[in-house]
Amino acid sequence: MGKQKKVDSKEAGLEIGLHFFKFFLKTEYLHYGYFKNLETDISNLAKAQEQYANYLLSSIPEDVKTILDVGCGSGKMAETLLEKGYKVDAVAPGNLLSNYVKEKIGDRIELFNCRFQDLVTSKKYDMVMFSESFQYIHIKDAMEGAINFTREGGYIMIADFFKTDAPGKSMLGGGHKYSEWLEVKPNFKLETIKEEDITEETAPTIDLVSQLSTEVLQPIWRVVFALAEDRFPLILKFVKWKYKKKLAKLDDKHFSGQRNGKNFKIYKKYMFYLFKKQ
Ligand SMILES: C[S@@+](CC[C@H](N)C(=O)[O-])C[C@H]1O[C@@H](n2cnc3c(N)ncnc32)[C@H](O)[C@@H]1O
């Protein structure tokens, strides 16, 4: 087994994304955008993320007063829920994002600084919510935990993307296998209140990420490389030799233009679920 890293790279990526998007696009949400009636343009990303939040909010049943926000990211969704009058607790693993959440809303929520799989509390909530955090947790752990922390007659909300069985190699990572999910879902004996495929509305997010990678990050990356090659030729030669495979993979993944909305619709399925505990 590999050595446990002190700073998780996914968590670091989310924190970098948060500062970048907060500064340039004035958004703190770390989920996809919901592009219904919105043009695919970077200037619309914040609005689309707000529409995503509103889509989730509009699906919360009336008898819900307390919510556990699993994988709360920057805490923006939890803050929005607080503003709507809900009593909210949140789960955040790692230290990077949870420090941010503590500063932002730490006095208004109970923040469980651990992985959802490790959460210990006797509290039961009217609703347990996974806003794009379901894919990070093994399905069985996520579902059994959610059922355990939901009161009788309460709800579980899941909004996240899954991997399809489409043939070929996808440059897009993440998501549980949709076919596996369909196989195990009936085991959890929940009533499905709402189920919707929102792949079409969320896919434009990936077109924007692709645009950002090829039109902003790639040129910056090239300039940095050219500068380094000029100033530190020997070091760069070593780096290129040592990390040949990693650099090629990075190029393929981020700058080949293959991570786009069209491929997202082939290899991913973005689903929304609202379940009721019997
Ligand atoms: C894509 S972000 C979504 C953030 C937020 N829910 C939102 O809608 O903006 C994924 C979140 O899942 C969290 N996460 C990853 N692994 C987790 C785990 N095992 N338990 C709980 N949260 C986890 C990450 O820290 C991150 O905050």
CSV table of C-alpha atoms and ligand atoms in Angstrom, one decimal:
chain,number,residue,atom,x,y,z
A,1,MET,CA,0.0,0.0,0.0
A,2,GLY,CA,1.3,3.5,-0.9
A,3,LYS,CA,2.3,6.0,1.8
A,4,GLN,CA,-0.6,8.1,3.1
A,5,LYS,CA,-0.1,11.7,1.8
A,6,LYS,CA,-0.6,14.5,4.3
A,7,VAL,CA,-2.3,16.7,1.7
A,8,ASP,CA,-4.7,15.0,-0.6
A,9,SER,CA,-4.1,16.1,-4.2
A,10,LYS,CA,-7.9,16.2,-5.0
A,11,GLU,CA,-8.5,18.3,-2.0
A,12,ALA,CA,-5.6,20.6,-3.0
A,13,GLY,CA,-7.0,20.8,-6.5
A,14,LEU,CA,-10.4,21.9,-5.1
A,15,GLU,CA,-8.8,24.5,-2.9
A,16,ILE,CA,-6.8,26.0,-5.8
A,17,GLY,CA,-10.0,25.9,-8.0
A,18,LEU,CA,-11.9,27.7,-5.2
A,19,HIS,CA,-9.4,30.6,-5.0
A,20,PHE,CA,-9.2,30.9,-8.7
A,21,PHE,CA,-12.9,30.9,-9.3
A,22,LYS,CA,-13.6,33.1,-6.3
A,23,PHE,CA,-11.3,35.8,-7.6
A,24,PHE,CA,-12.0,35.6,-11.3
A,25,LEU,CA,-15.6,34.5,-11.5
A,26,LYS,CA,-17.0,35.5,-8.0
A,27,THR,CA,-18.2,32.0,-7.2
A,28,GLU,CA,-17.5,29.8,-4.2
A,29,TYR,CA,-19.5,26.8,-5.3
A,30,LEU,CA,-17.4,23.7,-6.2
A,31,HIS,CA,-20.0,21.9,-8.2
A,32,TYR,CA,-21.0,21.9,-11.8
A,33,GLY,CA,-23.2,24.5,-13.4
A,34,TYR,CA,-26.8,23.8,-14.4
A,35,PHE,CA,-27.0,25.5,-17.8
A,36,LYS,CA,-30.7,25.6,-18.4
A,37,ASN,CA,-31.5,28.5,-20.7
A,38,LEU,CA,-27.9,29.8,-20.3
A,39,GLU,CA,-25.3,30.1,-23.0
A,40,THR,CA,-22.1,28.2,-22.6
A,41,ASP,CA,-19.9,31.1,-21.7
A,42,ILE,CA,-17.4,31.4,-18.8
A,43,SER,CA,-19.2,34.6,-17.7
A,44,ASN,CA,-22.3,32.4,-17.1
A,45,LEU,CA,-20.6,29.8,-14.9
A,46,ALA,CA,-21.3,31.5,-11.6
A,47,LYS,CA,-25.0,31.9,-12.6
A,48,ALA,CA,-25.1,28.3,-13.7
A,49,GLN,CA,-23.7,27.1,-10.4
A,50,GLU,CA,-26.3,29.2,-8.6
A,51,GLN,CA,-29.0,27.6,-10.8
A,52,TYR,CA,-27.6,24.2,-9.8
A,53,ALA,CA,-27.9,25.2,-6.1
A,54,ASN,CA,-31.5,26.4,-6.8
A,55,TYR,CA,-32.4,23.2,-8.5
A,56,LEU,CA,-31.3,21.3,-5.4
A,57,LEU,CA,-33.1,23.7,-3.1
A,58,SER,CA,-36.3,23.5,-5.0
A,59,SER,CA,-36.3,19.8,-4.5
A,60,ILE,CA,-36.1,19.8,-0.7
A,61,PRO,CA,-39.4,18.5,0.8
A,62,GLU,CA,-41.4,20.9,3.0
A,63,ASP,CA,-41.0,18.8,6.2
A,64,VAL,CA,-37.2,19.1,6.1
A,65,LYS,CA,-35.7,21.4,8.7
A,66,THR,CA,-32.3,19.8,9.5
A,67,ILE,CA,-29.7,18.9,6.9
A,68,LEU,CA,-26.4,17.2,6.9
A,69,ASP,CA,-24.3,18.5,4.0
A,70,VAL,CA,-21.8,15.7,3.2
A,71,GLY,CA,-18.6,17.0,1.5
A,72,CYS,CA,-19.5,20.7,1.9
A,73,GLY,CA,-16.6,22.0,-0.2
A,74,SER,CA,-16.1,25.8,0.5
A,75,GLY,CA,-19.3,25.8,2.7
A,76,LYS,CA,-21.2,27.9,0.2
A,77,MET,CA,-24.0,25.4,-0.2
A,78,ALA,CA,-24.3,25.1,3.6
A,79,GLU,CA,-24.3,28.9,3.9
A,80,THR,CA,-27.1,29.1,1.3
A,81,LEU,CA,-29.1,26.5,3.2
A,82,LEU,CA,-28.6,28.5,6.4
A,83,GLU,CA,-29.9,31.6,4.7
A,84,LYS,CA,-33.0,29.7,3.7
A,85,GLY,CA,-33.6,28.9,7.4
A,86,TYR,CA,-32.4,25.3,7.6
A,87,LYS,CA,-30.4,24.0,10.5
A,88,VAL,CA,-27.2,22.7,8.9
A,89,ASP,CA,-24.3,20.5,9.9
A,90,ALA,CA,-21.5,19.6,7.5
A,91,VAL,CA,-18.9,16.9,6.9
A,92,ALA,CA,-15.5,18.0,5.5
A,93,PRO,CA,-12.4,15.7,5.3
A,94,GLY,CA,-8.9,17.1,5.2
A,95,ASN,CA,-7.8,20.5,6.6
A,96,LEU,CA,-7.5,22.8,3.6
A,97,LEU,CA,-11.2,23.3,2.8
A,98,SER,CA,-12.4,22.7,6.3
A,99,ASN,CA,-10.3,25.6,7.7
A,100,TYR,CA,-12.0,27.8,5.0
A,101,VAL,CA,-15.4,26.5,6.1
A,102,LYS,CA,-14.6,27.1,9.8
A,103,GLU,CA,-13.8,30.7,9.2
A,104,LYS,CA,-16.8,31.3,7.0
A,105,ILE,CA,-19.6,29.6,8.9
A,106,GLY,CA,-18.0,27.6,11.8
A,107,ASP,CA,-20.0,29.5,14.4
A,108,ARG,CA,-23.4,28.6,12.7
A,109,ILE,CA,-22.9,24.9,12.0
A,110,GLU,CA,-21.4,21.8,13.6
A,111,LEU,CA,-18.6,20.9,11.3
A,112,PHE,CA,-17.4,17.3,11.4
A,113,ASN,CA,-13.8,17.4,10.2
A,114,CYS,CA,-13.6,13.8,9.0
A,115,ARG,CA,-14.5,11.5,6.1
A,116,PHE,CA,-18.1,10.6,5.9
A,117,GLN,CA,-17.1,6.9,6.4
A,118,ASP,CA,-15.6,7.8,9.7
A,119,LEU,CA,-18.4,10.1,11.0
A,120,VAL,CA,-19.6,9.3,14.6
A,121,THR,CA,-22.6,11.2,15.9
A,122,SER,CA,-25.9,10.2,17.5
A,123,LYS,CA,-27.7,13.0,15.6
A,124,LYS,CA,-30.3,12.2,13.0
A,125,TYR,CA,-31.2,14.6,10.2
A,126,ASP,CA,-34.3,15.3,8.2
A,127,MET,CA,-32.1,15.1,5.1
A,128,VAL,CA,-28.6,13.9,4.2
A,129,MET,CA,-27.3,15.7,1.2
A,130,PHE,CA,-24.5,14.7,-1.3
A,131,SER,CA,-24.0,17.7,-3.6
A,132,GLU,CA,-21.3,16.2,-5.9
A,133,SER,CA,-19.6,14.4,-3.1
A,134,PHE,CA,-21.2,10.9,-3.6
A,135,GLN,CA,-18.5,9.8,-6.1
A,136,TYR,CA,-15.7,10.2,-3.5
A,137,ILE,CA,-17.3,7.6,-1.1
A,138,HIS,CA,-17.7,3.9,-1.7
A,139,ILE,CA,-21.4,3.4,-2.6
A,140,LYS,CA,-22.1,1.0,0.3
A,141,ASP,CA,-20.5,3.3,2.9
A,142,ALA,CA,-22.3,6.4,1.5
A,143,MET,CA,-25.7,4.8,1.4
A,144,GLU,CA,-25.5,2.9,4.7
A,145,GLY,CA,-24.1,6.1,6.4
A,146,ALA,CA,-26.8,8.2,4.9
A,147,ILE,CA,-29.6,5.8,6.0
A,148,ASN,CA,-28.1,5.7,9.5
A,149,PHE,CA,-27.9,9.5,9.9
A,150,THR,CA,-31.4,10.1,8.5
A,151,ARG,CA,-34.5,10.0,10.7
A,152,GLU,CA,-37.3,7.7,10.0
A,153,GLY,CA,-39.3,9.2,7.1
A,154,GLY,CA,-36.4,11.5,6.3
A,155,TYR,CA,-34.7,12.0,2.9
A,156,ILE,CA,-31.4,11.4,1.1
A,157,MET,CA,-30.5,13.7,-1.8
A,158,ILE,CA,-27.8,12.8,-4.3
A,159,ALA,CA,-26.6,14.9,-7.2
A,160,ASP,CA,-23.6,13.6,-8.9
A,161,PHE,CA,-22.2,12.0,-12.1
A,162,PHE,CA,-21.6,8.4,-12.8
A,163,LYS,CA,-19.4,6.5,-15.3
A,164,THR,CA,-21.2,5.0,-18.3
A,165,ASP,CA,-20.2,1.7,-19.9
A,166,ALA,CA,-19.4,3.4,-23.2
A,167,PRO,CA,-16.4,1.8,-25.0
A,168,GLY,CA,-13.2,3.6,-25.5
A,169,LYS,CA,-10.8,5.6,-23.2
A,170,SER,CA,-12.2,8.6,-21.4
A,171,MET,CA,-10.1,11.5,-20.5
A,172,LEU,CA,-12.7,12.4,-17.8
A,173,GLY,CA,-12.1,10.9,-14.4
A,174,GLY,CA,-14.5,10.4,-11.5
A,175,GLY,CA,-17.8,8.9,-10.7
A,176,HIS,CA,-19.1,5.5,-9.6
A,177,LYS,CA,-20.0,3.0,-12.4
A,178,TYR,CA,-23.6,3.7,-13.3
A,179,SER,CA,-24.3,0.0,-14.0
A,180,GLU,CA,-22.9,-1.0,-10.6
A,181,TRP,CA,-25.0,1.7,-8.9
A,182,LEU,CA,-28.2,0.4,-10.7
A,183,GLU,CA,-27.4,-3.1,-9.5
A,184,VAL,CA,-26.9,-2.2,-5.8
A,185,LYS,CA,-29.5,0.7,-5.5
A,186,PRO,CA,-32.5,-1.6,-4.9
A,187,ASN,CA,-30.7,-3.2,-1.9
A,188,PHE,CA,-31.1,0.0,0.1
A,189,LYS,CA,-34.9,-0.2,0.2
A,190,LEU,CA,-35.6,3.5,-0.2
A,191,GLU,CA,-38.6,5.1,-1.9
A,192,THR,CA,-37.6,7.2,-4.9
A,193,ILE,CA,-39.3,10.5,-4.8
A,194,LYS,CA,-37.5,12.2,-7.6
A,195,GLU,CA,-35.0,10.9,-10.2
A,196,GLU,CA,-33.7,13.0,-13.1
A,197,ASP,CA,-30.9,12.8,-15.6
A,198,ILE,CA,-29.3,16.3,-15.8
A,199,THR,CA,-26.3,15.3,-18.0
A,200,GLU,CA,-27.5,17.7,-20.8
A,201,GLU,CA,-27.8,20.7,-18.4
A,202,THR,CA,-24.4,20.1,-16.6
A,203,ALA,CA,-22.2,19.1,-19.6
A,204,PRO,CA,-21.5,22.7,-20.7
A,205,THR,CA,-19.4,23.0,-17.5
A,206,ILE,CA,-16.8,20.6,-19.1
A,207,ASP,CA,-16.8,22.7,-22.3
A,208,LEU,CA,-15.8,25.7,-20.2
A,209,VAL,CA,-13.1,23.7,-18.3
A,210,SER,CA,-11.7,22.5,-21.6
A,211,GLN,CA,-11.7,26.1,-22.9
A,212,LEU,CA,-9.9,27.3,-19.8
A,213,SER,CA,-7.3,24.5,-20.1
A,214,THR,CA,-6.5,25.0,-23.7
A,215,GLU,CA,-6.9,28.7,-24.0
A,216,VAL,CA,-5.5,29.8,-20.6
A,217,LEU,CA,-3.6,27.1,-18.7
A,218,GLN,CA,-1.8,25.6,-21.7
A,219,PRO,CA,-0.3,28.9,-23.0
A,220,ILE,CA,0.8,29.8,-19.4
A,221,TRP,CA,2.3,26.3,-19.0
A,222,ARG,CA,4.2,26.7,-22.3
A,223,VAL,CA,5.7,30.1,-21.3
A,224,VAL,CA,6.8,28.7,-17.9
A,225,PHE,CA,8.4,25.8,-19.7
A,226,ALA,CA,10.2,28.0,-22.3
A,227,LEU,CA,11.5,30.3,-19.5
A,228,ALA,CA,12.7,27.4,-17.4
A,229,GLU,CA,14.4,25.8,-20.5
A,230,ASP,CA,16.2,29.1,-21.1
A,231,ARG,CA,17.2,29.8,-17.5
A,232,PHE,CA,17.7,26.3,-16.1
A,233,PRO,CA,18.4,24.0,-19.2
A,234,LEU,CA,20.0,21.2,-17.2
A,235,ILE,CA,17.3,21.1,-14.5
A,236,LEU,CA,14.6,21.1,-17.1
A,237,LYS,CA,16.3,18.4,-19.1
A,238,PHE,CA,16.3,16.3,-15.9
A,239,VAL,CA,12.7,17.1,-15.1
A,240,LYS,CA,11.6,16.1,-18.7
A,241,TRP,CA,13.5,12.9,-18.5
A,242,LYS,CA,12.4,12.0,-14.9
A,243,TYR,CA,8.7,12.9,-15.4
A,244,LYS,CA,8.4,12.0,-19.1
A,245,LYS,CA,5.4,9.7,-18.5
A,246,LYS,CA,3.7,12.1,-16.1
A,247,LEU,CA,4.1,15.1,-18.3
A,248,ALA,CA,2.8,13.2,-21.4
A,249,LYS,CA,-0.3,12.1,-19.3
A,250,LEU,CA,-0.9,15.6,-18.1
A,251,ASP,CA,-0.7,16.9,-21.7
A,252,ASP,CA,-3.1,14.2,-22.9
A,253,LYS,CA,-5.5,14.7,-20.1
A,254,HIS,CA,-5.7,18.5,-19.9
A,255,PHE,CA,-4.5,19.9,-23.2
A,256,SER,CA,-5.7,17.4,-25.8
A,257,GLY,CA,-9.2,19.0,-25.9
A,258,GLN,CA,-10.7,15.6,-25.3
A,259,ARG,CA,-12.2,16.7,-22.0
A,260,ASN,CA,-15.3,18.4,-23.4
A,261,GLY,CA,-19.0,18.4,-23.1
A,262,LYS,CA,-19.5,16.0,-26.0
A,263,ASN,CA,-17.3,13.3,-24.4
A,264,PHE,CA,-18.9,14.1,-21.0
A,265,LYS,CA,-22.3,13.1,-22.4
A,266,ILE,CA,-20.8,9.8,-23.8
A,267,TYR,CA,-18.8,8.7,-20.7
A,268,LYS,CA,-20.8,10.3,-17.8
A,269,LYS,CA,-24.3,10.4,-16.6
A,270,TYR,CA,-25.2,13.2,-14.2
A,271,MET,CA,-28.1,12.1,-12.0
A,272,PHE,CA,-30.3,13.7,-9.4
A,273,TYR,CA,-32.0,11.6,-6.8
A,274,LEU,CA,-34.3,12.3,-3.9
A,275,PHE,CA,-35.0,9.2,-1.8
A,276,LYS,CA,-37.3,8.7,1.3
A,277,LYS,CA,-36.3,6.5,4.2
A,278,GLN,CA,-39.2,4.1,4.8
B,1,LIG,C1,-16.8,18.6,-6.0
B,1,LIG,S1,-16.7,19.1,-4.3
B,1,LIG,C2,-18.4,19.5,-3.9
B,1,LIG,C3,-18.5,20.6,-2.8
B,1,LIG,C4,-19.9,21.0,-2.4
B,1,LIG,N1,-20.7,20.0,-2.0
B,1,LIG,C5,-20.6,21.8,-3.5
B,1,LIG,O1,-21.6,21.4,-3.9
B,1,LIG,O2,-20.0,22.9,-3.9
B,1,LIG,C6,-16.5,17.5,-3.5
B,1,LIG,C7,-16.5,17.5,-2.0
B,1,LIG,O3,-16.5,16.2,-1.4
B,1,LIG,C8,-15.6,16.2,-0.3
B,1,LIG,N2,-15.2,14.8,0.0
B,1,LIG,C9,-14.3,14.0,-0.7
B,1,LIG,N3,-14.1,12.8,-0.1
B,1,LIG,C10,-15.0,12.8,1.0
B,1,LIG,C11,-15.4,11.8,2.0
B,1,LIG,N4,-14.8,10.6,2.0
B,1,LIG,N5,-16.3,12.2,2.9
B,1,LIG,C12,-16.9,13.4,2.9
B,1,LIG,N6,-16.6,14.3,1.9
B,1,LIG,C13,-15.7,14.0,1.0
B,1,LIG,C14,-14.4,17.1,-0.7
B,1,LIG,O4,-13.7,17.5,0.4
B,1,LIG,C15,-15.2,18.2,-1.4
B,1,LIG,O5,-15.6,19.1,-0.5
